[in-house]
Coordinates of C-alpha atoms in Angstrom, one line a residue:
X1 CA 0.0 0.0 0.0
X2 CA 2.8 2.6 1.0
X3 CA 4.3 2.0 -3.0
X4 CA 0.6 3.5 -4.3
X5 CA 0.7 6.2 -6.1
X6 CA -1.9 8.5 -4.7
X7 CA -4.8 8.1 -7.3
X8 CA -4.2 4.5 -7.3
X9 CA -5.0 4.4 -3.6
X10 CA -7.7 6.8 -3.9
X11 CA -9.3 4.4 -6.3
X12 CA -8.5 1.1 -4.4
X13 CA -10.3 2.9 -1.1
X14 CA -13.2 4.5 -3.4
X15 CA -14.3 1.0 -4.7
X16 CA -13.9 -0.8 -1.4
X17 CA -16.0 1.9 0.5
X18 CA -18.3 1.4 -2.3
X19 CA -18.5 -2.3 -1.7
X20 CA -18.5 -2.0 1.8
X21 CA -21.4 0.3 2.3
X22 CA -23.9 -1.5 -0.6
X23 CA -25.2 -3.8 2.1
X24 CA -25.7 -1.3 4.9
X25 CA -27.5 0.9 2.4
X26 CA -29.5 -2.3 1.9
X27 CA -30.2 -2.8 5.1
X28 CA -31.2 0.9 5.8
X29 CA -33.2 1.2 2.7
X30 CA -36.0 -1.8 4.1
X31 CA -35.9 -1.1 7.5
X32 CA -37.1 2.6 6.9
X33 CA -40.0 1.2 4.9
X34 CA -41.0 -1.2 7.5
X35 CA -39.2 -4.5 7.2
X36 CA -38.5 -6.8 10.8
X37 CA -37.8 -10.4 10.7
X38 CA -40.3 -13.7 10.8
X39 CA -39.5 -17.4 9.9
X40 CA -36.5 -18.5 10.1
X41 CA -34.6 -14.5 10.5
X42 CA -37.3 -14.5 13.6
X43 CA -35.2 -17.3 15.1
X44 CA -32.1 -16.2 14.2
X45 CA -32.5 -13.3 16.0
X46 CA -33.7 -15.6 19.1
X47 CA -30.7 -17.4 18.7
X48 CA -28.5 -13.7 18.6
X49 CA -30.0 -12.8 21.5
X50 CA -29.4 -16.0 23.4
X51 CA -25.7 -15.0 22.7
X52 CA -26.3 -12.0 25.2
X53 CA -28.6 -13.5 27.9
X54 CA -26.2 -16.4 28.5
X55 CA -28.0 -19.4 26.8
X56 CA -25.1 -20.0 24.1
X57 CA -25.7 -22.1 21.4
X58 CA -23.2 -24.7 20.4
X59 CA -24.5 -25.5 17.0
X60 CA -26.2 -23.5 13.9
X61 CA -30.0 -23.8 12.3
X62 CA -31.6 -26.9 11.7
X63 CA -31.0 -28.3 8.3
X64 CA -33.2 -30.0 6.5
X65 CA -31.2 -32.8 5.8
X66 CA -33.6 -35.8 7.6
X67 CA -36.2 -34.3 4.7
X68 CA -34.1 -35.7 2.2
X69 CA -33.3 -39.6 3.0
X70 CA -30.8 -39.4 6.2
X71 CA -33.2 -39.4 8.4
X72 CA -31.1 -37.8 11.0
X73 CA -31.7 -34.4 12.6
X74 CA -28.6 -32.6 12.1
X75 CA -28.2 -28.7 12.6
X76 CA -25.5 -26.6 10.2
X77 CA -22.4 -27.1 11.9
X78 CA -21.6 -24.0 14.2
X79 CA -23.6 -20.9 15.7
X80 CA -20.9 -18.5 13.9
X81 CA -23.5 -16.2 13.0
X82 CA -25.8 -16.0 15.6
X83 CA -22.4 -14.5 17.7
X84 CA -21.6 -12.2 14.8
X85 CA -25.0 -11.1 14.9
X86 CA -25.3 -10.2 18.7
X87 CA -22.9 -7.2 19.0
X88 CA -25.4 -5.4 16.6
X89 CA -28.3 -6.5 18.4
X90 CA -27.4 -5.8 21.4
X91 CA -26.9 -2.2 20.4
X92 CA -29.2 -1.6 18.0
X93 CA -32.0 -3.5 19.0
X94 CA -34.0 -6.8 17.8
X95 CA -34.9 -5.9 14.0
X96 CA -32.3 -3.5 13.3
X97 CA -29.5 -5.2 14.7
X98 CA -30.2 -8.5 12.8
X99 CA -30.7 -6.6 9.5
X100 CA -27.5 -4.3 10.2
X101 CA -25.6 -7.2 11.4
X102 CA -26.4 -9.6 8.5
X103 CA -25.6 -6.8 6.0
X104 CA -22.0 -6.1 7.5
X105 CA -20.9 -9.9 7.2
X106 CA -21.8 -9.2 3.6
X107 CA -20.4 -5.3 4.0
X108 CA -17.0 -7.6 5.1
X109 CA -16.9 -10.3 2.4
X110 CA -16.9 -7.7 -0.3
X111 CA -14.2 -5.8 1.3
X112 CA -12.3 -8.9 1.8
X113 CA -12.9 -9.7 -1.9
X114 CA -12.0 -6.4 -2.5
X115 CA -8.5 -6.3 -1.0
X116 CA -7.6 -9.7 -1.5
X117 CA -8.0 -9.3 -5.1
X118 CA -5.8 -6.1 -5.2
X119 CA -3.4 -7.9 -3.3
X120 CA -3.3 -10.4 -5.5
X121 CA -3.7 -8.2 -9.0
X122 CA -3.8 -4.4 -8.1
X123 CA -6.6 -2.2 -9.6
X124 CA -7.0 -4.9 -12.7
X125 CA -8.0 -7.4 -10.9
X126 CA -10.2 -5.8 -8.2
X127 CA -12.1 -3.9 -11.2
X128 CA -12.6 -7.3 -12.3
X129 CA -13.8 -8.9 -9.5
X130 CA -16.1 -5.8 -7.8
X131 CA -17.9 -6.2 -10.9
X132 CA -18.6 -9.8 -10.7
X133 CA -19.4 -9.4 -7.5
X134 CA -22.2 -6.9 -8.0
X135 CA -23.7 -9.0 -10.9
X136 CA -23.7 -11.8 -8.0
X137 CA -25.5 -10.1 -6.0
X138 CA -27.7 -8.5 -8.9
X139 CA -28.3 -12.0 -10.0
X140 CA -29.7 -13.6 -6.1
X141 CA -31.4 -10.0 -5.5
X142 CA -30.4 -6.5 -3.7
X143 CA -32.3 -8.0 -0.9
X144 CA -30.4 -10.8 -0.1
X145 CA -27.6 -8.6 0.9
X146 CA -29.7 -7.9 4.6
X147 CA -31.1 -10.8 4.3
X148 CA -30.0 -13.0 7.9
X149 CA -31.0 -16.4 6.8
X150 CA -28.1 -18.4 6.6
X151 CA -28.1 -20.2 2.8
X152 CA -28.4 -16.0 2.1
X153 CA -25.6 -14.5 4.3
X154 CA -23.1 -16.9 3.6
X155 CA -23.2 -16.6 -0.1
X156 CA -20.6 -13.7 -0.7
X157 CA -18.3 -15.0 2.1
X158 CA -18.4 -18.3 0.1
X159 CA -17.3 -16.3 -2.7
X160 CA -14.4 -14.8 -0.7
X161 CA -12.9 -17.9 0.5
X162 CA -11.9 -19.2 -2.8
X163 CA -10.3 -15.5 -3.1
X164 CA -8.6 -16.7 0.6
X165 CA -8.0 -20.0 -0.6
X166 CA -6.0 -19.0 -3.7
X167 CA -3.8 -16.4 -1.7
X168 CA -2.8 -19.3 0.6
X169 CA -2.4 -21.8 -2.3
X170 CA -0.4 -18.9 -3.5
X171 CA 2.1 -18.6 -0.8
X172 CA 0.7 -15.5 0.5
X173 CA 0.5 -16.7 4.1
X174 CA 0.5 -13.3 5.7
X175 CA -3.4 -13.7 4.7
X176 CA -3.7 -16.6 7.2
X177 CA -5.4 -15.1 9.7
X178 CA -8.4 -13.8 7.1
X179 CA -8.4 -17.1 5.7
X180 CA -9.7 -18.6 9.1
X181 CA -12.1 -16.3 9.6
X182 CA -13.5 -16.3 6.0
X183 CA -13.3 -20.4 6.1
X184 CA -14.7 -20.9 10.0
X185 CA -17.8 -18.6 8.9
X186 CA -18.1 -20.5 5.5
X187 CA -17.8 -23.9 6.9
X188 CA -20.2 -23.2 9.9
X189 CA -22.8 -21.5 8.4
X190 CA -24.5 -23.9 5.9
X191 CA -24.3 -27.6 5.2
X192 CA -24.0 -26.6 1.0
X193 CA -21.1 -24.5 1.7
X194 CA -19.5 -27.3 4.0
X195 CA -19.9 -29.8 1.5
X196 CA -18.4 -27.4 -1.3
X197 CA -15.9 -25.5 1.2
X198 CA -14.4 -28.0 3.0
X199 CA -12.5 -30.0 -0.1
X200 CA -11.1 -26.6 -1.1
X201 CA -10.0 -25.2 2.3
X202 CA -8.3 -28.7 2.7
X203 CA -6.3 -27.6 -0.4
X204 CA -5.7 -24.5 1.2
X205 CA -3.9 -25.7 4.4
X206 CA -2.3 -28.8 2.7
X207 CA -0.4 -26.3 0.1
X208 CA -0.3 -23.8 3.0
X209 CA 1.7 -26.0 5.0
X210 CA 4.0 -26.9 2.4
X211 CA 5.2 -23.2 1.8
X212 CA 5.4 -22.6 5.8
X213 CA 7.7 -25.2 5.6
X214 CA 9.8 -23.7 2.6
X215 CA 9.3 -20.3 3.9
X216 CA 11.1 -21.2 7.0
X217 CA 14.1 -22.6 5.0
X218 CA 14.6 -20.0 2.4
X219 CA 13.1 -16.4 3.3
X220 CA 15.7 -13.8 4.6
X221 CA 12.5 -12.8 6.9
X222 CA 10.7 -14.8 8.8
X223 CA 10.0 -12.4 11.8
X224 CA 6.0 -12.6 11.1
X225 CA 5.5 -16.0 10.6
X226 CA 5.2 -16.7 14.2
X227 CA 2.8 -14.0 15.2
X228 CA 0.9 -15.0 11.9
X229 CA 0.2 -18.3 12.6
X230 CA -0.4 -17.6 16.3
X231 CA -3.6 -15.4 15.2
X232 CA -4.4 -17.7 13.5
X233 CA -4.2 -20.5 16.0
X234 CA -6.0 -18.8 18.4
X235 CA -8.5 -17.3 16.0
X236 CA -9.6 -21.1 15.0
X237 CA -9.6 -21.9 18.4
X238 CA -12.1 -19.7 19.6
X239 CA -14.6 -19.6 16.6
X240 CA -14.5 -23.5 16.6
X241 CA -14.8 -23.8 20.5
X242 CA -17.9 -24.2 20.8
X243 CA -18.6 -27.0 17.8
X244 CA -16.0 -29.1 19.6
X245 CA -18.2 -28.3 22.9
X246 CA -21.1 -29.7 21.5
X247 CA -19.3 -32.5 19.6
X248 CA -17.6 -34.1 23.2
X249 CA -20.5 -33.3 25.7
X250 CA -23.7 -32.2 23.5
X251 CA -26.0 -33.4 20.0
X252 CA -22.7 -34.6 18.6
X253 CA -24.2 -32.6 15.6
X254 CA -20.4 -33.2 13.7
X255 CA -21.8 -37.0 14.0
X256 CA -24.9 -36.4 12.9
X257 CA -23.9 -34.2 9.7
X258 CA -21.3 -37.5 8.9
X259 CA -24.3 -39.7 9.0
X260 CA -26.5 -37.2 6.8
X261 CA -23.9 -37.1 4.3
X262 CA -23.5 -40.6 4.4
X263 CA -26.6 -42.8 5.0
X264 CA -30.0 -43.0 4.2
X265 CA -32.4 -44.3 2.2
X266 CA -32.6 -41.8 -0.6
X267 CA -31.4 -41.7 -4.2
X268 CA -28.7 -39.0 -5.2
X269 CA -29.2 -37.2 -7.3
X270 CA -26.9 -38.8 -10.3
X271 CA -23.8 -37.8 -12.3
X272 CA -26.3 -36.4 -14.9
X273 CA -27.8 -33.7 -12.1
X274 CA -24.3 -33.2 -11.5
X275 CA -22.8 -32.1 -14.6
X276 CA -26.0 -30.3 -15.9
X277 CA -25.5 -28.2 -12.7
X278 CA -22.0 -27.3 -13.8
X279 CA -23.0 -26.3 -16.9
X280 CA -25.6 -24.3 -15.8
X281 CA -23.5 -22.7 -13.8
X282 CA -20.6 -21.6 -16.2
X283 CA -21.9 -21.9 -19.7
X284 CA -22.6 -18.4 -21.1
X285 CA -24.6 -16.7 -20.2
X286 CA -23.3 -17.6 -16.3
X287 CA -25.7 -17.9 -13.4
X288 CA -24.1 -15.0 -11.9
X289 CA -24.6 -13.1 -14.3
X290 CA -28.2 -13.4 -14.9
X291 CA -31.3 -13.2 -13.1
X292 CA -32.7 -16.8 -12.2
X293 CA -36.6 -17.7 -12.2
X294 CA -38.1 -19.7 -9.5
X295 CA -36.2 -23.3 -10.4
X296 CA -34.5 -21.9 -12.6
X297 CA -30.8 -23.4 -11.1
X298 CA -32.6 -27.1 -12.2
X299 CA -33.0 -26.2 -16.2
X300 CA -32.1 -28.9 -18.0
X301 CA -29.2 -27.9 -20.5
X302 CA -29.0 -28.2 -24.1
X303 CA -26.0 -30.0 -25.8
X304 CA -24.8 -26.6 -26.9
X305 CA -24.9 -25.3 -22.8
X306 CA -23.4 -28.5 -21.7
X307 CA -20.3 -28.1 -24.4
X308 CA -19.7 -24.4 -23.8
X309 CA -20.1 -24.9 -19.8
X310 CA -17.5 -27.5 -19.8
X311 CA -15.4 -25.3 -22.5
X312 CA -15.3 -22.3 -20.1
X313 CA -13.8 -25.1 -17.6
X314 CA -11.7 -26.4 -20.1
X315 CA -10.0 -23.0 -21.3
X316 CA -9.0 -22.0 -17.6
X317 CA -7.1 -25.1 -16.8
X318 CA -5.3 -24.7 -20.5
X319 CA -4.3 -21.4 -19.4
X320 CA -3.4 -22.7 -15.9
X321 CA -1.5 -25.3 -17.7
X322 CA 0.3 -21.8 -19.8
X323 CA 0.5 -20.1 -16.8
X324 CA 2.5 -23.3 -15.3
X325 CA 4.7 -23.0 -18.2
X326 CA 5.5 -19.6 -17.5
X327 CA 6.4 -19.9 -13.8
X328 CA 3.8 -17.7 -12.9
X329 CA 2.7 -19.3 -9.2
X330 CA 0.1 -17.0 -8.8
X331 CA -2.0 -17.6 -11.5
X332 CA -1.9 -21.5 -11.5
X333 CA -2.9 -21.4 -7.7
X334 CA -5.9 -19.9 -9.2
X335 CA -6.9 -22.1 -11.6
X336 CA -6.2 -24.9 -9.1
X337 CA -8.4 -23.2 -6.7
X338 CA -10.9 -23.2 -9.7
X339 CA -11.0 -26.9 -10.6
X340 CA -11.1 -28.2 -7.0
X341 CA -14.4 -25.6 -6.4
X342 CA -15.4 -26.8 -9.2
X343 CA -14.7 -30.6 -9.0
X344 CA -15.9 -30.2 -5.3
X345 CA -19.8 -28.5 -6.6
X346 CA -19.9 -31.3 -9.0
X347 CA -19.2 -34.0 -6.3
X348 CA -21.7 -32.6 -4.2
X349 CA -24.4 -32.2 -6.6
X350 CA -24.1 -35.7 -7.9
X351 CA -24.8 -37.4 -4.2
X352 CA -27.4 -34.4 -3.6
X353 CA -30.2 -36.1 -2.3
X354 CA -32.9 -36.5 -5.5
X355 CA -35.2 -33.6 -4.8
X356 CA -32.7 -31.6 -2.8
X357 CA -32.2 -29.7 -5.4
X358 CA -35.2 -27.6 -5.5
X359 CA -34.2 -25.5 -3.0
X360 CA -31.2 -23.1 -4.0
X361 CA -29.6 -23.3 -1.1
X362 CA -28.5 -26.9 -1.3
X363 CA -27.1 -25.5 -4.7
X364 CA -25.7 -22.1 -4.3
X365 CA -22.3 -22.9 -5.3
X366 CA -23.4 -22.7 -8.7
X367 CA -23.3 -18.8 -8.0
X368 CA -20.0 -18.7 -6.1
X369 CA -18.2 -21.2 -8.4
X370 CA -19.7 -19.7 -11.6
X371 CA -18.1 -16.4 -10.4
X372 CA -14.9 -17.3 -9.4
X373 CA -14.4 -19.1 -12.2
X374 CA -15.2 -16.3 -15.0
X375 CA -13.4 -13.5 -12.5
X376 CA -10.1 -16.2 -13.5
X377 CA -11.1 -16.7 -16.5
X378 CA -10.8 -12.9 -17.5
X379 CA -7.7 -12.3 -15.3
X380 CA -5.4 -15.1 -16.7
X381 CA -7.1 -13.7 -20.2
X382 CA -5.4 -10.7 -19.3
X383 CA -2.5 -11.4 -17.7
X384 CA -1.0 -13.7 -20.4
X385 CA -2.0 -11.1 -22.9
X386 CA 0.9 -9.6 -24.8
X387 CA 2.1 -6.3 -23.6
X388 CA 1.8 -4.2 -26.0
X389 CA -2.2 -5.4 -26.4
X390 CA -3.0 -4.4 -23.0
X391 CA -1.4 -1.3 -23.7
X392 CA -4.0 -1.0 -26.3
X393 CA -7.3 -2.1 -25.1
X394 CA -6.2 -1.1 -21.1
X395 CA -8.0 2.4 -21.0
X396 CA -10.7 1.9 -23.5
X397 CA -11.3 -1.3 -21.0
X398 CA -11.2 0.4 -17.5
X399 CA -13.1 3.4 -18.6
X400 CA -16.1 1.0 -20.3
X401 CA -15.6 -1.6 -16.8
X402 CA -16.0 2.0 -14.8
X403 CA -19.7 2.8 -16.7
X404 CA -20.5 -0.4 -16.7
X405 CA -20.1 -0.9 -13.2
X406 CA -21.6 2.2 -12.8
X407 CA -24.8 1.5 -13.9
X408 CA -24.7 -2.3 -12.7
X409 CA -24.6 -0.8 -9.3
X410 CA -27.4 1.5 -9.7
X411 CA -29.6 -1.6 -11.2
X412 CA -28.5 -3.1 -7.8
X413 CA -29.7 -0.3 -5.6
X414 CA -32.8 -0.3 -7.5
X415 CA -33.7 -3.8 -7.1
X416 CA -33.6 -3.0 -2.8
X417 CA -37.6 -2.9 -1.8
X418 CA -39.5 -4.3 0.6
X419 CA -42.3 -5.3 -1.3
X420 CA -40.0 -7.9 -2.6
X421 CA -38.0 -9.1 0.1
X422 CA -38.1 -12.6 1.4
X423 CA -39.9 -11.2 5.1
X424 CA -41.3 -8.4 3.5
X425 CA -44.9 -9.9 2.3
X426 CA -45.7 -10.0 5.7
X427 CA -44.0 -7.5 7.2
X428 CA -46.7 -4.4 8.0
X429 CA -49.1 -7.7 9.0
X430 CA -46.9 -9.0 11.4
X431 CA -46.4 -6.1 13.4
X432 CA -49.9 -5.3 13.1
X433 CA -50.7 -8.7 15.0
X434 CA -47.7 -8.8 17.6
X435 CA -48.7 -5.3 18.4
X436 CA -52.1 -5.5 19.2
X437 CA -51.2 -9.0 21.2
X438 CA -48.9 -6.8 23.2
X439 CA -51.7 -4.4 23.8
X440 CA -54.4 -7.4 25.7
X441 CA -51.2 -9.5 26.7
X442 CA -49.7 -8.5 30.3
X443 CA -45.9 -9.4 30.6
X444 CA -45.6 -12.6 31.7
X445 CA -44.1 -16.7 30.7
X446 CA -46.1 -18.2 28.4
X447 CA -46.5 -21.0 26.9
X448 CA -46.7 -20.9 22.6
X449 CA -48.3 -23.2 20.4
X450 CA -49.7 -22.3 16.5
X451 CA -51.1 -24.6 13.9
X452 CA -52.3 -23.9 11.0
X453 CA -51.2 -23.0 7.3
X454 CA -47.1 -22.3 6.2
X455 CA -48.1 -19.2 7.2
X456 CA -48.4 -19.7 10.6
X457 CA -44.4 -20.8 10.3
X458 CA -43.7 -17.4 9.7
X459 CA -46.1 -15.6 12.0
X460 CA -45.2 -18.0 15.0
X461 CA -41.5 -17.2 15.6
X462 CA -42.2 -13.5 15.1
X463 CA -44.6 -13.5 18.0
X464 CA -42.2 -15.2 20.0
X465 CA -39.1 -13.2 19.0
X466 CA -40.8 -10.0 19.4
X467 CA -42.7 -11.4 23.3
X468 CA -38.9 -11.9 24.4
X469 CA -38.0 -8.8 23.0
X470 CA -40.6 -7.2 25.3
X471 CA -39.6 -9.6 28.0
X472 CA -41.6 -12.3 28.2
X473 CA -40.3 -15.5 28.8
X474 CA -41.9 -18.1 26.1
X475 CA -41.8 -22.0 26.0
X476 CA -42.6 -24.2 23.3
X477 CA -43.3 -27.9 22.6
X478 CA -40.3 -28.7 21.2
X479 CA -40.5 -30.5 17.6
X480 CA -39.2 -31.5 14.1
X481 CA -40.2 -27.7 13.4
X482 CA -39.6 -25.6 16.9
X483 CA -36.2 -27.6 17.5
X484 CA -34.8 -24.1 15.8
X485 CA -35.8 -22.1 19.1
X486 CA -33.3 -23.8 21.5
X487 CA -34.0 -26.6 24.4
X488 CA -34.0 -24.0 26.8
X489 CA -37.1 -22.9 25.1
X490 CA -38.6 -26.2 25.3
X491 CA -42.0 -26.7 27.7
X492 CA -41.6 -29.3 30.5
X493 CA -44.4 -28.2 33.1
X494 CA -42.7 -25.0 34.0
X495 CA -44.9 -22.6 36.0
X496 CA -46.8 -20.3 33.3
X497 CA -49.1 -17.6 33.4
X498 CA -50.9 -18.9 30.1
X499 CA -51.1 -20.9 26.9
X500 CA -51.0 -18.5 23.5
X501 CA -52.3 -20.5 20.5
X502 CA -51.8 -19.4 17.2
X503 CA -53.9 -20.6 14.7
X504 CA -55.5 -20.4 10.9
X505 CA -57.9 -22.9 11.1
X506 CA -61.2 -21.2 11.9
X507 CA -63.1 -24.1 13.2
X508 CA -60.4 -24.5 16.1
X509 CA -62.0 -25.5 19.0
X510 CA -60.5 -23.9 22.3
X511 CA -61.3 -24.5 25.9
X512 CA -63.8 -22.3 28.0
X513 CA -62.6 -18.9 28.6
X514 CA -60.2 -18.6 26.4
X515 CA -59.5 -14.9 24.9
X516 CA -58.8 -14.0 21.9
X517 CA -56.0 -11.7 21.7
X518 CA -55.9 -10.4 17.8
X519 CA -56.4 -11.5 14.5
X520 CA -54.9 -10.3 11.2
X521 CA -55.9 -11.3 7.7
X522 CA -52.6 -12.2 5.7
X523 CA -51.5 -12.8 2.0
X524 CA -50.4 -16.0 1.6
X525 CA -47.8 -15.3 -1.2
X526 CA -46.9 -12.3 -3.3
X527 CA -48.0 -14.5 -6.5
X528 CA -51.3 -14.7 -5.7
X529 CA -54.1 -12.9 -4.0
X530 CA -54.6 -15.8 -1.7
X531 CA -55.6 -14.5 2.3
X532 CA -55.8 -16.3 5.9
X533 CA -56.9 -14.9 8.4
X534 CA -54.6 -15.3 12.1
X535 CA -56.2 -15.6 15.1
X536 CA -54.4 -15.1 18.6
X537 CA -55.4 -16.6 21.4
X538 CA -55.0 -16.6 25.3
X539 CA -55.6 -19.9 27.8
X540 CA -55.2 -18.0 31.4
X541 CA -53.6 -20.4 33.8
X542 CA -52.0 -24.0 33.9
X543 CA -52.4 -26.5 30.7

């Protein structure tokens, strides 16, 4: 940095504030129009705050892997987010803090994109890659950037721990410590990005060690390698304590994701899944590049997708292979980096469960992959380039990326509403009900129990998130679909003051004297004009 010249760093600082503040302004943008969290954000922010009121969770979300053949109830594999998330909840409240929180780990995997990529090609390269990045994020949504759910928030830091994995594969070991924390928030968040992650961050600290070791014999300098890989030690040490807690005295849920991956009764998906998923995902035009209709990740492609898919793959390890040639380290890291993500999505999408693969979550490597791969693609492109060519088609380049980066970031920006965020269909709703149920509710410990339509999924852990948030104390019957809410939550006779049910089915039959609290009339889903109508109500006293 201290070699810039001055409008170099002004540039490198401009487009990594840029970057840095997209997913605040996000955030601020749908919370001024009204947007708070319900569904699974609703218990995400339970689980924040049970950082700060002592209950700490050991172990992430519920997956949904039993659904698809295991049969074992596993969780994602660590409760990363929920203590990222808690700082910012803790001082900017329930819905704020989750929104704000969830848009800076986004805010932080662009800015680590950001620098890693200038460290790795100066201004070229992070041209390159902020503009892939944007179309990424164009391509899931503006929304997903404040979006807490974890298949959402880990998408970008995905992203950035290939960027980490290739500086490490590269001998840059100084980046260590960043590497952990990219990799422990990758790995923990969501099972897709463990089973796509993990094969590449192996890479990363296999080749890793072999340069500490040659860096120890040969470098004039080895005065940071200590304090480096102490960080780094200790970093991993603490964001991992407490899945190795619950591994030796809790669910085992490390056991449980081993037998999810490995048993069962269910088909995978097949090598033909597989490879139509890799083509999907780098045959032009790219996933990332391009908005996706509902199931649109499962189109089936045609012979000329499938052959240009695999050619894109193709062409990068032929340039790897020139880069090789050429003794250039750095670029054939990358392309090694790019053929193990991408050997590592295809692995995984072949023994996806069949049927998995409707939701996008179980398949967002195709994104993360798709976009690493082009952002190398275009870089070894360049770099391999003759001189004198990029001394031709260098300005008329940058000043064309500039505008067109330009305007890809306002399309962003634009596409940032809360009519069509995940939570935002029932966002005005939902704090309709909950409030008047705070109005005829006294403070108190209830017990919670809904039924109903998917609706009621949503609605249920917003009343509870935002009772607690009052401070009530709520317990549940805890099941395959409250499991989410934490055993501490879970109803075993305690002493309460009453039973709230929540309900959508109008011919409910409740016991003698009990109150209802509030009903609401709700749109089922933005695609139709579909309504149920919510009803609240109170049980005063013991079960």
């Amino acid at each position: 940095m201290r070699d810039l010249e001055p409008r170099d760093l002004r540039i490198f600082v401009g487009i990594v504030v840029v970057l840095g503040l997209l997913p605040i302004l996000s955030a601020v943008v749908v919370l001024t129009q009204g947007w708070r969290p319900s569904g699974d954000n609703a218990l995400i922010g339970l689980r924040a705050r049970d950082v700060l009121t002592g209950h700490l969770p050991l172990v992430g979300q519920p997956s949904t892997g039993e659904n698809f053949g295991s049969g074992v109830e596993s969780n994602h594999p660590g409760p990363i987010e929920f203590y990222v998330i808690a700082p910012f909840r803790a001082v900017l409240g329930a819905s704020v803090g989750l929104a704000v929180g969830a848009a800076a780990i986004n805010a932080a995997a662009l800015v680590a994109i950001g620098w890693l990529s200038f460290r790795r090609g100066h201004l070229p390269l992070l041209g390159i890659s902020a503009f892939a990045s944007l179309l990424l994020v164009r391509s899931l949504g503006g929304n997903f950037l404040h979006d807490p759910l974890s298949s959402n928030v880990g998408a970008l830091m995905a992203l950035a721990l290939l960027f980490a994995c290739w500086s490490i594969v590269a001998g840059d070991l100084r980046t260590l410590p960043l590497f952990v924390a990219i990799g422990s928030f990758t790995l923990q968040d969501h099972l897709s990005f463990l089973g796509t992650g993990a094969p590449v961050v192996l890479l990363a600290v296999g080749v890793g060690t072999w340069w500490l070791a040659r860096i120890r014999r040969r470098a004039s300098d080895t005065t940071w390698v200590r304090p480096t890989l102490a960080w780094s030690v200790g970093l991993a040490a603490i964001v991992w304590l407490p899945v190795a807690l619950d591994q030796l005295f809790g669910s085992h849920n490390l056991t449980a994701i081993f037998q999810t991956f490995t048993t069962g009764d269910g088909e995978p998906s097949g090598l033909g899944f597989g490879s139509g998923r890799l083509a999907e995902a780098l045959a032009p035009w790219p996933i990332f590049m391009r908005k996706v209709a509902v199931l649109g990740w499962l189109h089936t492609p045609s012979t000329v997708e499938l052959v240009t898919g695999y050619l894109v793959l193709v062409v990068v390890v032929g340039l790897g292979v020139v880069a090789w040639r050429r003794l250039r380290t750095d670029l054939t890291a990358m392309v090694v980096v790019v053929a193990f993500a991408a050997l590592s999505g295809l692995y995984t999408a072949i023994n996806l469960p069949d049927g998995a693969g409707v939701k996008a979550a179980n398949l967002r490597w195709m994104w993360t992959v798709s976009a690493f791969a082009w952002i190398a693609l275009a870089w070894l492109a360049w770099e391999l380039m003759p001189r004198f060519a990029r001394e031709v088609v260098g300005v008329p380049a940058a000043g064309f990326g500039a505008v067109a980066t330009f305007v890809l970031l306002l399309s962003v920006v634009s596409s940032i509403e809360l009519s069509t965020d995940r939570d935002g269909l029932l966002a005005k709703d939902i704090t309709r009900l909950t409030g008047n149920v705070e109005r005829e509710l006294a403070r108190g410990t209830y017990r919670v129990t809904y039924e109903g339509g998917p609706v009621v999924l949503s609605i249920g852990p917003a009343l509870v998130h935002d009772l607690e948030q009052r401070g009530d104390r709520v317990y549940l019957d805890i099941g395959p679909f409250t499991r989410a809410y934490g055993e501490h939550r879970e109803f075993d006779d305690q002493p309460i003051d009453g039973t709230i049910f929540v309900t959508t089915e109008a011919a409910t039959a409740y016991p003698e004297g009990t109150k209802l609290l509030a009903r609401q009339t709700v749109r089922v889903n933005a695609n139709d004009e579909e309504t149920q109508t919510v009803r609240v109500y109170l049980q005063t006293g013991e079960p």
